[in-house]
PDB file of C-alpha atoms in Angstrom:
ATOM      1  CA  UNK A 158      55.288  85.688  32.328  1.00 42.00           C
ATOM      2  CA  UNK A 159      57.883  84.391  34.692  1.00 41.00           C
ATOM      3  CA  UNK A 160      57.131  80.872  36.436  1.00 41.00           C
ATOM      4  CA  UNK A 161      58.604  79.477  39.649  1.00 45.00           C
ATOM      5  CA  UNK A 162      59.128  75.814  39.992  1.00 53.00           C
ATOM      6  CA  UNK A 163      56.240  75.601  43.082  1.00 77.00           C
ATOM      7  CA  UNK A 164      53.916  77.846  41.221  1.00 94.00           C
ATOM      8  CA  UNK A 165      50.608  75.192  39.504  1.00 96.00           C
ATOM      9  CA  UNK A 166      47.387  75.280  39.721  1.00 97.00           C
ATOM     10  CA  UNK A 167      45.671  72.154  41.427  1.00 98.00           C
ATOM     11  CA  UNK A 168      42.159  70.560  40.191  1.00 97.00           C
ATOM     12  CA  UNK A 169      40.751  68.837  43.216  1.00 97.00           C
ATOM     13  CA  UNK A 170      37.929  66.214  43.191  1.00 97.00           C
ATOM     14  CA  UNK A 171      36.048  66.141  46.214  1.00 97.00           C
ATOM     15  CA  UNK A 172      33.196  63.717  47.833  1.00 97.00           C
ATOM     16  CA  UNK A 173      30.171  63.616  45.823  1.00 96.00           C
ATOM     17  CA  UNK A 174      28.536  62.533  49.354  1.00 93.00           C
ATOM     18  CA  UNK A 175      30.505  60.923  51.854  1.00 95.00           C
ATOM     19  CA  UNK A 176      33.414  62.718  53.441  1.00 95.00           C
ATOM     20  CA  UNK A 177      35.459  59.792  53.891  1.00 95.00           C
ATOM     21  CA  UNK A 178      35.974  59.716  49.952  1.00 97.00           C
ATOM     22  CA  UNK A 179      38.636  62.739  50.232  1.00 97.00           C
ATOM     23  CA  UNK A 180      41.680  61.379  49.124  1.00 97.00           C
ATOM     24  CA  UNK A 181      44.797  62.566  51.490  1.00 97.00           C
ATOM     25  CA  UNK A 182      46.164  64.808  48.657  1.00 97.00           C
ATOM     26  CA  UNK A 183      43.204  66.671  48.530  1.00 97.00           C
ATOM     27  CA  UNK A 184      43.339  66.965  52.289  1.00 97.00           C
ATOM     28  CA  UNK A 185      46.718  68.302  51.986  1.00 97.00           C
ATOM     29  CA  UNK A 186      46.208  70.770  49.292  1.00 97.00           C
ATOM     30  CA  UNK A 187      43.037  71.864  51.095  1.00 97.00           C
ATOM     31  CA  UNK A 188      45.241  72.919  54.098  1.00 96.00           C
ATOM     32  CA  UNK A 189      47.997  74.094  52.310  1.00 95.00           C
ATOM     33  CA  UNK A 190      47.333  76.010  49.175  1.00 97.00           C
ATOM     34  CA  UNK A 191      47.455  79.646  48.970  1.00 97.00           C
ATOM     35  CA  UNK A 192      44.411  80.355  47.526  1.00 98.00           C
ATOM     36  CA  UNK A 193      41.359  77.787  47.178  1.00 98.00           C
ATOM     37  CA  UNK A 194      39.146  78.866  44.337  1.00 97.00           C
ATOM     38  CA  UNK A 195      35.498  76.976  45.355  1.00 96.00           C
ATOM     39  CA  UNK A 196      32.213  76.665  43.731  1.00 95.00           C
ATOM     40  CA  UNK A 197      30.607  77.498  46.977  1.00 95.00           C
ATOM     41  CA  UNK A 198      32.758  78.946  49.903  1.00 96.00           C
ATOM     42  CA  UNK A 199      30.547  77.773  52.542  1.00 96.00           C
ATOM     43  CA  UNK A 200      30.399  73.919  51.305  1.00 96.00           C
ATOM     44  CA  UNK A 201      34.074  74.172  51.188  1.00 97.00           C
ATOM     45  CA  UNK A 202      34.208  75.692  54.509  1.00 96.00           C
ATOM     46  CA  UNK A 203      31.649  72.870  55.884  1.00 96.00           C
ATOM     47  CA  UNK A 204      33.975  70.158  54.156  1.00 97.00           C
ATOM     48  CA  UNK A 205      37.088  71.287  55.574  1.00 97.00           C
ATOM     49  CA  UNK A 206      35.296  71.214  58.963  1.00 96.00           C
ATOM     50  CA  UNK A 207      34.096  67.578  58.282  1.00 96.00           C
ATOM     51  CA  UNK A 208      37.670  66.658  57.469  1.00 96.00           C
ATOM     52  CA  UNK A 209      39.168  68.436  60.629  1.00 96.00           C
ATOM     53  CA  UNK A 210      41.294  70.642  58.299  1.00 96.00           C
ATOM     54  CA  UNK A 211      41.761  74.279  58.935  1.00 96.00           C
ATOM     55  CA  UNK A 212      41.942  76.594  55.733  1.00 96.00           C
ATOM     56  CA  UNK A 213      44.967  78.499  56.079  1.00 95.00           C
ATOM     57  CA  UNK A 214      44.884  80.083  52.514  1.00 96.00           C
ATOM     58  CA  UNK A 215      42.864  82.875  50.613  1.00 97.00           C
ATOM     59  CA  UNK A 216      39.428  81.433  49.836  1.00 97.00           C
ATOM     60  CA  UNK A 217      37.507  82.977  47.054  1.00 97.00           C
ATOM     61  CA  UNK A 218      34.195  82.118  45.150  1.00 96.00           C
ATOM     62  CA  UNK A 219      34.721  81.082  41.294  1.00 96.00           C
ATOM     63  CA  UNK A 220      31.427  79.722  39.893  1.00 94.00           C
ATOM     64  CA  UNK A 221      30.251  79.862  36.340  1.00 91.00           C
ATOM     65  CA  UNK A 222      29.056  83.345  36.454  1.00 93.00           C
ATOM     66  CA  UNK A 223      32.334  84.698  37.364  1.00 94.00           C
ATOM     67  CA  UNK A 224      35.235  82.158  36.304  1.00 94.00           C
ATOM     68  CA  UNK A 225      35.754  84.158  33.192  1.00 93.00           C
ATOM     69  CA  UNK A 226      36.822  87.440  35.011  1.00 94.00           C
ATOM     70  CA  UNK A 227      38.824  85.746  37.681  1.00 95.00           C
ATOM     71  CA  UNK A 228      40.629  83.004  35.857  1.00 96.00           C
ATOM     72  CA  UNK A 229      43.620  85.140  34.738  1.00 96.00           C
ATOM     73  CA  UNK A 230      44.109  86.329  38.628  1.00 96.00           C
ATOM     74  CA  UNK A 231      44.289  83.132  39.645  1.00 97.00           C
ATOM     75  CA  UNK A 232      46.745  81.870  37.040  1.00 97.00           C
ATOM     76  CA  UNK A 233      49.074  84.770  38.010  1.00 97.00           C
ATOM     77  CA  UNK A 234      49.002  83.780  41.733  1.00 97.00           C
ATOM     78  CA  UNK A 235      50.227  80.204  40.112  1.00 97.00           C
ATOM     79  CA  UNK A 236      52.709  82.079  38.005  1.00 96.00           C
ATOM     80  CA  UNK A 237      53.945  84.298  40.641  1.00 95.00           C
ATOM     81  CA  UNK A 238      54.998  80.887  42.631  1.00 96.00           C
ATOM     82  CA  UNK A 239      51.663  80.110  44.223  1.00 97.00           C
ATOM     83  CA  UNK A 240      49.567  76.982  44.562  1.00 97.00           C
ATOM     84  CA  UNK A 241      46.236  77.397  43.600  1.00 98.00           C
ATOM     85  CA  UNK A 242      43.620  74.810  44.481  1.00 98.00           C
ATOM     86  CA  UNK A 243      40.328  74.463  42.239  1.00 98.00           C
ATOM     87  CA  UNK A 244      37.382  72.527  43.522  1.00 97.00           C
ATOM     88  CA  UNK A 245      33.580  72.265  43.102  1.00 95.00           C
ATOM     89  CA  UNK A 246      30.745  71.568  45.334  1.00 94.00           C
ATOM     90  CA  UNK A 247      31.161  67.545  44.633  1.00 95.00           C
ATOM     91  CA  UNK A 248      33.589  65.586  42.214  1.00 95.00           C
ATOM     92  CA  UNK A 249      35.822  66.692  39.503  1.00 95.00           C
ATOM     93  CA  UNK A 250      36.049  70.235  38.439  1.00 95.00           C
ATOM     94  CA  UNK A 251      35.476  71.114  34.991  1.00 93.00           C
ATOM     95  CA  UNK A 252      33.336  68.124  34.505  1.00 90.00           C
ATOM     96  CA  UNK A 253      30.082  70.268  34.382  1.00 87.00           C
ATOM     97  CA  UNK A 254      31.510  72.451  37.039  1.00 89.00           C
ATOM     98  CA  UNK A 255      33.632  75.630  37.090  1.00 92.00           C
ATOM     99  CA  UNK A 256      37.397  74.947  36.227  1.00 95.00           C
ATOM    100  CA  UNK A 257      37.783  74.753  32.596  1.00 95.00           C
ATOM    101  CA  UNK A 258      38.735  78.597  32.158  1.00 96.00           C
ATOM    102  CA  UNK A 259      41.086  78.675  34.432  1.00 97.00           C
ATOM    103  CA  UNK A 260      42.615  75.488  32.963  1.00 97.00           C
ATOM    104  CA  UNK A 261      42.735  77.123  29.527  1.00 97.00           C
ATOM    105  CA  UNK A 262      44.339  80.206  30.750  1.00 97.00           C
ATOM    106  CA  UNK A 263      46.922  77.977  32.589  1.00 97.00           C
ATOM    107  CA  UNK A 264      47.766  76.249  29.482  1.00 97.00           C
ATOM    108  CA  UNK A 265      47.987  79.343  27.333  1.00 96.00           C
ATOM    109  CA  UNK A 266      50.286  80.790  30.088  1.00 96.00           C
ATOM    110  CA  UNK A 267      52.773  77.680  30.360  1.00 96.00           C
ATOM    111  CA  UNK A 268      51.374  77.219  33.912  1.00 96.00           C
ATOM    112  CA  UNK A 269      51.731  73.947  34.989  1.00 97.00           C
ATOM    113  CA  UNK A 270      48.221  71.965  36.067  1.00 97.00           C
ATOM    114  CA  UNK A 271      47.831  69.039  38.243  1.00 97.00           C
ATOM    115  CA  UNK A 272      44.565  66.863  39.129  1.00 97.00           C
ATOM    116  CA  UNK A 273      44.038  65.341  42.312  1.00 97.00           C
ATOM    117  CA  UNK A 274      42.095  61.988  41.228  1.00 96.00           C
ATOM    118  CA  UNK A 275      39.066  61.098  43.458  1.00 96.00           C
ATOM    119  CA  UNK A 276      35.041  60.725  43.251  1.00 96.00           C
ATOM    120  CA  UNK A 277      33.213  61.059  40.120  1.00 96.00           C
ATOM    121  CA  UNK A 278      29.612  60.788  39.903  1.00 96.00           C
ATOM    122  CA  UNK A 279      30.250  60.104  36.170  1.00 97.00           C
ATOM    123  CA  UNK A 280      32.149  56.860  36.563  1.00 97.00           C
ATOM    124  CA  UNK A 281      30.578  55.745  40.199  1.00 97.00           C
ATOM    125  CA  UNK A 282      26.959  55.949  38.157  1.00 98.00           C
ATOM    126  CA  UNK A 283      28.271  53.837  35.173  1.00 98.00           C
ATOM    127  CA  UNK A 284      29.885  51.303  37.171  1.00 98.00           C
ATOM    128  CA  UNK A 285      26.698  50.740  39.099  1.00 98.00           C
ATOM    129  CA  UNK A 286      24.584  50.812  35.698  1.00 98.00           C
ATOM    130  CA  UNK A 287      25.111  47.411  34.607  1.00 97.00           C
ATOM    131  CA  UNK A 288      25.667  48.840  31.481  1.00 96.00           C
ATOM    132  CA  UNK A 289      28.406  48.568  28.884  1.00 95.00           C
ATOM    133  CA  UNK A 290      31.417  50.590  30.279  1.00 95.00           C
ATOM    134  CA  UNK A 291      34.247  49.834  27.281  1.00 93.00           C
ATOM    135  CA  UNK A 292      32.583  52.795  25.447  1.00 94.00           C
ATOM    136  CA  UNK A 293      30.772  55.852  26.903  1.00 97.00           C
ATOM    137  CA  UNK A 294      29.978  59.476  26.512  1.00 97.00           C
ATOM    138  CA  UNK A 295      29.065  62.177  29.321  1.00 97.00           C
ATOM    139  CA  UNK A 296      26.300  64.316  27.839  1.00 97.00           C
ATOM    140  CA  UNK A 297      25.730  66.730  30.925  1.00 96.00           C
ATOM    141  CA  UNK A 298      22.433  68.201  31.636  1.00 96.00           C
ATOM    142  CA  UNK A 299      19.924  67.569  28.765  1.00 97.00           C
ATOM    143  CA  UNK A 300      18.476  71.171  27.865  1.00 97.00           C
ATOM    144  CA  UNK A 301      15.104  72.100  29.937  1.00 95.00           C
ATOM    145  CA  UNK A 302      13.076  73.281  27.478  1.00 95.00           C
ATOM    146  CA  UNK A 303      11.132  70.303  25.797  1.00 93.00           C
ATOM    147  CA  UNK A 304      11.511  71.019  22.273  1.00 94.00           C
ATOM    148  CA  UNK A 305      15.155  71.734  22.602  1.00 96.00           C
ATOM    149  CA  UNK A 306      15.506  68.369  24.692  1.00 96.00           C
ATOM    150  CA  UNK A 307      13.858  66.094  21.783  1.00 94.00           C
ATOM    151  CA  UNK A 308      15.947  67.536  19.675  1.00 94.00           C
ATOM    152  CA  UNK A 309      19.028  66.656  21.488  1.00 95.00           C
ATOM    153  CA  UNK A 310      18.015  63.328  21.965  1.00 94.00           C
ATOM    154  CA  UNK A 311      17.191  62.778  18.619  1.00 89.00           C
ATOM    155  CA  UNK A 312      20.457  63.888  17.832  1.00 90.00           C
ATOM    156  CA  UNK A 313      21.943  60.833  19.638  1.00 90.00           C
ATOM    157  CA  UNK A 314      19.516  58.376  18.070  1.00 85.00           C
ATOM    158  CA  UNK A 315      22.355  56.505  16.075  1.00 81.00           C
ATOM    159  CA  UNK A 316      24.986  56.923  19.434  1.00 89.00           C
ATOM    160  CA  UNK A 317      26.054  53.241  20.120  1.00 90.00           C
ATOM    161  CA  UNK A 318      27.967  54.500  23.526  1.00 94.00           C
ATOM    162  CA  UNK A 319      26.671  54.303  26.565  1.00 97.00           C
ATOM    163  CA  UNK A 320      25.420  57.922  27.615  1.00 98.00           C
ATOM    164  CA  UNK A 321      25.785  59.639  31.081  1.00 98.00           C
ATOM    165  CA  UNK A 322      23.338  62.212  31.623  1.00 98.00           C
ATOM    166  CA  UNK A 323      22.904  64.890  34.897  1.00 97.00           C
ATOM    167  CA  UNK A 324      19.485  65.662  35.898  1.00 97.00           C
ATOM    168  CA  UNK A 325      17.337  67.456  38.313  1.00 97.00           C
ATOM    169  CA  UNK A 326      15.075  65.503  40.124  1.00 97.00           C
ATOM    170  CA  UNK A 327      11.978  67.809  39.186  1.00 97.00           C
ATOM    171  CA  UNK A 328      12.877  67.072  35.765  1.00 97.00           C
ATOM    172  CA  UNK A 329      13.740  63.339  35.559  1.00 98.00           C
ATOM    173  CA  UNK A 330      10.209  62.249  34.612  1.00 97.00           C
ATOM    174  CA  UNK A 331      10.090  64.378  31.660  1.00 97.00           C
ATOM    175  CA  UNK A 332      13.275  63.538  30.511  1.00 98.00           C
ATOM    176  CA  UNK A 333      13.112  59.817  30.796  1.00 98.00           C
ATOM    177  CA  UNK A 334       9.581  60.116  28.955  1.00 97.00           C
ATOM    178  CA  UNK A 335      11.530  62.138  26.438  1.00 96.00           C
ATOM    179  CA  UNK A 336      14.222  59.657  26.093  1.00 96.00           C
ATOM    180  CA  UNK A 337      11.853  56.687  25.926  1.00 95.00           C
ATOM    181  CA  UNK A 338      10.134  58.768  22.771  1.00 93.00           C
ATOM    182  CA  UNK A 339      13.352  59.448  21.228  1.00 91.00           C
ATOM    183  CA  UNK A 340      15.325  55.915  21.728  1.00 91.00           C
ATOM    184  CA  UNK A 341      12.530  53.630  22.323  1.00 91.00           C
ATOM    185  CA  UNK A 342      10.491  52.251  25.271  1.00 93.00           C
ATOM    186  CA  UNK A 343      12.559  49.436  25.819  1.00 92.00           C
ATOM    187  CA  UNK A 344      16.140  51.018  25.594  1.00 94.00           C
ATOM    188  CA  UNK A 345      17.710  49.638  28.675  1.00 97.00           C
ATOM    189  CA  UNK A 346      18.880  52.487  31.623  1.00 98.00           C
ATOM    190  CA  UNK A 347      19.729  53.266  35.161  1.00 98.00           C
ATOM    191  CA  UNK A 348      18.916  55.979  37.247  1.00 98.00           C
ATOM    192  CA  UNK A 349      21.531  56.572  40.300  1.00 98.00           C
ATOM    193  CA  UNK A 350      20.444  59.369  43.101  1.00 97.00           C
ATOM    194  CA  UNK A 351      22.411  60.311  46.123  1.00 96.00           C
ATOM    195  CA  UNK A 352      25.581  58.588  45.204  1.00 97.00           C
ATOM    196  CA  UNK A 353      27.548  57.277  48.449  1.00 96.00           C
ATOM    197  CA  UNK A 354      25.310  58.775  50.708  1.00 94.00           C
ATOM    198  CA  UNK A 355      22.997  57.435  53.245  1.00 92.00           C
ATOM    199  CA  UNK A 356      20.311  56.689  50.926  1.00 93.00           C
ATOM    200  CA  UNK A 357      21.963  55.859  47.770  1.00 96.00           C
ATOM    201  CA  UNK A 358      19.807  54.269  45.429  1.00 97.00           C
ATOM    202  CA  UNK A 359      20.220  52.940  41.577  1.00 98.00           C
ATOM    203  CA  UNK A 360      17.094  51.897  39.738  1.00 98.00           C
ATOM    204  CA  UNK A 361      17.690  49.663  36.713  1.00 98.00           C
ATOM    205  CA  UNK A 362      14.944  48.912  33.667  1.00 97.00           C
ATOM    206  CA  UNK A 363      13.827  49.939  30.701  1.00 97.00           C
ATOM    207  CA  UNK A 364      13.458  53.740  29.785  1.00 97.00           C
ATOM    208  CA  UNK A 365       9.486  53.248  30.014  1.00 97.00           C
ATOM    209  CA  UNK A 366       9.669  51.358  33.439  1.00 98.00           C
ATOM    210  CA  UNK A 367      11.889  54.168  34.525  1.00 98.00           C
ATOM    211  CA  UNK A 368       9.554  56.684  33.737  1.00 98.00           C
ATOM    212  CA  UNK A 369       6.844  55.115  35.483  1.00 98.00           C
ATOM    213  CA  UNK A 370       8.936  54.577  38.562  1.00 98.00           C
ATOM    214  CA  UNK A 371       9.792  58.649  38.388  1.00 97.00           C
ATOM    215  CA  UNK A 372       6.210  59.307  38.082  1.00 97.00           C
ATOM    216  CA  UNK A 373       4.873  57.223  41.107  1.00 97.00           C
ATOM    217  CA  UNK A 374       7.671  58.315  43.714  1.00 95.00           C
ATOM    218  CA  UNK A 375       9.110  61.504  42.644  1.00 93.00           C
ATOM    219  CA  UNK A 376      12.623  60.468  43.549  1.00 95.00           C
ATOM    220  CA  UNK A 377      14.655  63.234  45.212  1.00 94.00           C
ATOM    221  CA  UNK A 378      18.505  64.007  45.709  1.00 94.00           C
ATOM    222  CA  UNK A 379      21.308  64.300  42.978  1.00 94.00           C
ATOM    223  CA  UNK A 380      20.547  62.572  40.182  1.00 97.00           C
ATOM    224  CA  UNK A 381      22.680  60.426  37.078  1.00 98.00           C
ATOM    225  CA  UNK A 382      20.717  58.862  34.168  1.00 98.00           C
ATOM    226  CA  UNK A 383      22.816  55.972  32.198  1.00 98.00           C
ATOM    227  CA  UNK A 384      21.537  55.066  29.272  1.00 98.00           C
ATOM    228  CA  UNK A 385      22.422  52.117  26.884  1.00 97.00           C
ATOM    229  CA  UNK A 386      23.745  53.230  23.276  1.00 93.00           C
ATOM    230  CA  UNK A 387      21.886  51.782  20.006  1.00 85.00           C
ATOM    231  CA  UNK A 388      22.481  48.138  19.754  1.00 80.00           C
ATOM    232  CA  UNK A 389      24.247  47.052  16.519  1.00 69.00           C
ATOM    233  CA  UNK A 390      21.311  45.483  14.625  1.00 61.00           C
ATOM    234  CA  UNK A 391      22.402  41.898  13.093  1.00 54.00           C
ATOM    235  CA  UNK A 392      21.576  42.840   9.213  1.00 62.00           C
ATOM    236  CA  UNK A 393      23.335  41.347   6.107  1.00 78.00           C
ATOM    237  CA  UNK A 394      24.505  43.414   3.398  1.00 82.00           C
ATOM    238  CA  UNK A 395      21.674  42.356   1.240  1.00 86.00           C
ATOM    239  CA  UNK A 396      19.068  43.580   3.451  1.00 85.00           C
ATOM    240  CA  UNK A 397      21.504  46.999   4.762  1.00 85.00           C
ATOM    241  CA  UNK A 398      21.265  47.550   1.031  1.00 91.00           C
ATOM    242  CA  UNK A 399      17.597  47.014   0.559  1.00 89.00           C
ATOM    243  CA  UNK A 400      17.198  49.432   3.208  1.00 87.00           C
ATOM    244  CA  UNK A 401      19.392  51.776   1.577  1.00 90.00           C
ATOM    245  CA  UNK A 402      17.725  52.051  -1.438  1.00 91.00           C
ATOM    246  CA  UNK A 403      14.334  52.564   0.146  1.00 88.00           C
ATOM    247  CA  UNK A 404      15.637  55.791   2.213  1.00 89.00           C
ATOM    248  CA  UNK A 405      17.603  57.058  -0.894  1.00 91.00           C
ATOM    249  CA  UNK A 406      14.419  56.543  -2.831  1.00 88.00           C
ATOM    250  CA  UNK A 407      12.587  58.799  -0.110  1.00 87.00           C
ATOM    251  CA  UNK A 408      14.819  61.873  -0.434  1.00 89.00           C
ATOM    252  CA  UNK A 409      18.034  60.905   1.525  1.00 90.00           C
ATOM    253  CA  UNK A 410      21.216  61.210   0.677  1.00 90.00           C
ATOM    254  CA  UNK A 411      23.145  58.024  -0.263  1.00 90.00           C
ATOM    255  CA  UNK A 412      26.392  59.156   1.511  1.00 91.00           C
ATOM    256  CA  UNK A 413      24.289  59.831   4.753  1.00 90.00           C
ATOM    257  CA  UNK A 414      22.185  56.513   4.417  1.00 90.00           C
ATOM    258  CA  UNK A 415      25.299  54.596   3.860  1.00 91.00           C
ATOM    259  CA  UNK A 416      27.200  56.059   7.116  1.00 88.00           C
ATOM    260  CA  UNK A 417      24.128  55.552   9.321  1.00 85.00           C
ATOM    261  CA  UNK A 418      23.834  51.564   8.077  1.00 85.00           C
ATOM    262  CA  UNK A 419      27.443  51.272   8.293  1.00 81.00           C
ATOM    263  CA  UNK A 420      27.764  52.467  12.582  1.00 74.00           C
ATOM    264  CA  UNK A 421      24.656  50.607  13.412  1.00 74.00           C
ATOM    265  CA  UNK A 422      25.216  47.291  11.441  1.00 74.00           C
ATOM    266  CA  UNK A 423      28.795  47.152  11.705  1.00 69.00           C
ATOM    267  CA  UNK A 424      29.392  46.446   7.697  1.00 76.00           C
ATOM    268  CA  UNK A 425      32.175  48.167   6.779  1.00 80.00           C
ATOM    269  CA  UNK A 426      31.463  51.501   4.825  1.00 83.00           C
ATOM    270  CA  UNK A 427      33.192  51.358   1.736  1.00 87.00           C
ATOM    271  CA  UNK A 428      31.989  48.204   1.218  1.00 86.00           C
ATOM    272  CA  UNK A 429      28.603  48.682   1.425  1.00 89.00           C
ATOM    273  CA  UNK A 430      28.531  52.058  -0.109  1.00 91.00           C
ATOM    274  CA  UNK A 431      30.010  50.136  -3.269  1.00 92.00           C
ATOM    275  CA  UNK A 432      27.366  47.634  -3.161  1.00 91.00           C
ATOM    276  CA  UNK A 433      24.511  50.286  -2.838  1.00 92.00           C
ATOM    277  CA  UNK A 434      26.119  51.958  -6.136  1.00 91.00           C
ATOM    278  CA  UNK A 435      26.087  48.726  -7.825  1.00 91.00           C
ATOM    279  CA  UNK A 436      22.466  48.008  -6.599  1.00 90.00           C
ATOM    280  CA  UNK A 437      21.478  51.736  -7.787  1.00 86.00           C
ATOM    281  CA  UNK A 438      23.074  51.036 -11.414  1.00 84.00           C
ATOM    282  CA  UNK A 439      20.081  49.112 -12.470  1.00 70.00           C
ATOM    283  CA  UNK A 440      17.906  51.834 -11.165  1.00 57.00           C
ATOM    284  CA  UNK A 441      17.499  55.392 -12.104  1.00 47.00           C
ATOM    285  CA  UNK A 442      19.890  57.859 -10.863  1.00 47.00           C
ATOM    286  CA  UNK A 443      18.038  60.697  -9.800  1.00 48.00           C
ATOM    287  CA  UNK A 444      18.133  59.990  -6.045  1.00 49.00           C
ATOM    288  CA  UNK A 445      20.337  62.213  -4.160  1.00 55.00           C
ATOM    289  CA  UNK A 446      24.038  61.363  -3.756  1.00 55.00           C
TER     290      UNK A 446
END
């Protein structure tokens, strides 16, 4: 594949609510790209109209259902020297939105990819939440079915980082209730909706409080849920060893128990494991290792 110096794929972060958040680079790219791959072509043209921009390039729809088919063609345009702009309905493409397959195809083909930074619902909600920001993870939309959602949340029981989720308004109450069941009613959290828009709102409280609020008010709009990670338990080595022995006696594997306790107590994993082995040396060795 022969590539000219001008050919590239651009990932453009679009406003998540307020058109005034569009960057100068995004405005230039919308007006000047040879091809604009938009999640929703109507929303792209509406944004361009609001920004007073004429879209001179070819506009095509690229969404979850057809991105796999169109990625190669878009990358070929860039390989032939064209500029391809990829935009989602709001925020950064590829983040719970189309764009990943185009990027993967471009990387495999050696086609340059550039990001036009801008609005992000994930980071905006995180900053507004009042929760720790030094370590966080983005979990996207929780599963829609109750059983799958419960299992997904159970898998995050020991997650120490602040967690960020997207959710639809009609599922918010059920999701908050499921979170409270998995992680405890008192886990701190925040619900942000309509970010950067006229009726922007962020509610902070425990998961139980927020679930009650969601039931009473049935909030509308695009929603981001931010939840504190599991706090590190202030536990000494002696207490941790006692808990480990009890759990091992109950059938859990020693290595799994030690890994969990090390992550939640902050105790060094190797030291805790050795202490558990010493404590077990005077007991029956029948428990799982």
